[in-house]
Amino acid sequence: MVKRYGIVLMLILAVIIFISIGCNSVNSHNKVAYISANDNSEYENTFKELNLGFLLDYNFKLLNADNSWVSIWLEAYSNGKPIEPFHLMELSYGLSPKQVEEGPIGFGIIDSNNKEKLLFLYSPYGKVGPHSIERDLFVESGINMWDYAIGSGKIGLESGQELVLGVYRQAEESLRTYDYQNLDSINQMINEDTTVILLKIRVDEKSEL
């Protein structure tokens, strides 16, 4: 009797493993790109050593590069209201001659000697900036911080999916902790902080462009 229960248990476990593998296989087939935070990268450490400002650096792999379009942009908010243009800076590329493309993407802010801040974006196919923003987006008083919105583990992106990659924040007195992948939490952060800049990414397959 004990042996029979053991065999049944093994069969149940085998079925569960088979279903799990099948589901993971299906999910992986829906991914068009993978991205992960490259914390303490060479780029980031150079910024720290030279005291240039801050940098958020990422490893990015585009699986269907010949059939996809990548958009990376910044959204800025001041005292709970969006700054125009809504895509403060944007970098787009795609339809590569190669099927798979891989390389760094990122966002940085350079603190110049005259206290003017310069923003820039970069990708394997080019960069935008650095240039200043012609408005009082940054406040001189208070505190600020920047943070990766994702970890060092690879995150798969589906076609048409928007993902928050990083956050820059300023506040008068204190900065709370928020869930950067939760829309309600992000909206609360935007309303409570003085300045919020979100770095976002989206990949669209050609059939959906």
Tab-separated table of N, CA and C in Angstrom, residues 41-53:
chain	number	residue	atom	x	y	z
A	41	SER	N	28.173	49.200	-12.789
A	41	SER	CA	28.828	48.989	-14.075
A	41	SER	C	30.008	49.954	-14.221
A	42	GLU	N	30.796	49.742	-15.271
A	42	GLU	CA	31.941	50.626	-15.521
A	42	GLU	C	31.474	52.058	-15.766
A	43	TYR	N	30.397	52.216	-16.524
A	43	TYR	CA	29.848	53.546	-16.773
A	43	TYR	C	29.457	54.222	-15.461
A	44	GLU	N	28.714	53.485	-14.636
A	44	GLU	CA	28.211	54.054	-13.383
A	44	GLU	C	29.347	54.413	-12.440
A	45	ASN	N	30.332	53.536	-12.321
A	45	ASN	CA	31.455	53.789	-11.422
A	45	ASN	C	32.288	54.985	-11.877
A	46	THR	N	32.405	55.180	-13.191
A	46	THR	CA	33.128	56.342	-13.706
A	46	THR	C	32.454	57.634	-13.280
A	47	PHE	N	31.112	57.661	-13.351
A	47	PHE	CA	30.365	58.838	-12.919
A	47	PHE	C	30.609	59.111	-11.437
A	48	LYS	N	30.616	58.050	-10.630
A	48	LYS	CA	30.831	58.222	-9.198
A	48	LYS	C	32.237	58.738	-8.904
A	49	GLU	N	33.229	58.153	-9.552
A	49	GLU	CA	34.622	58.520	-9.296
A	49	GLU	C	34.915	59.963	-9.690
A	50	LEU	N	34.308	60.412	-10.792
A	50	LEU	CA	34.537	61.769	-11.273
A	50	LEU	C	33.544	62.773	-10.698
A	51	ASN	N	32.608	62.280	-9.880
A	51	ASN	CA	31.592	63.141	-9.252
A	51	ASN	C	30.843	63.964	-10.299
A	52	LEU	N	30.427	63.295	-11.360
A	52	LEU	CA	29.748	63.969	-12.468
A	52	LEU	C	28.252	64.119	-12.252
A	53	GLY	N	27.686	63.298	-11.401
A	53	GLY	CA	26.245	63.275	-11.219
A	53	GLY	C	25.818	61.845	-10.928
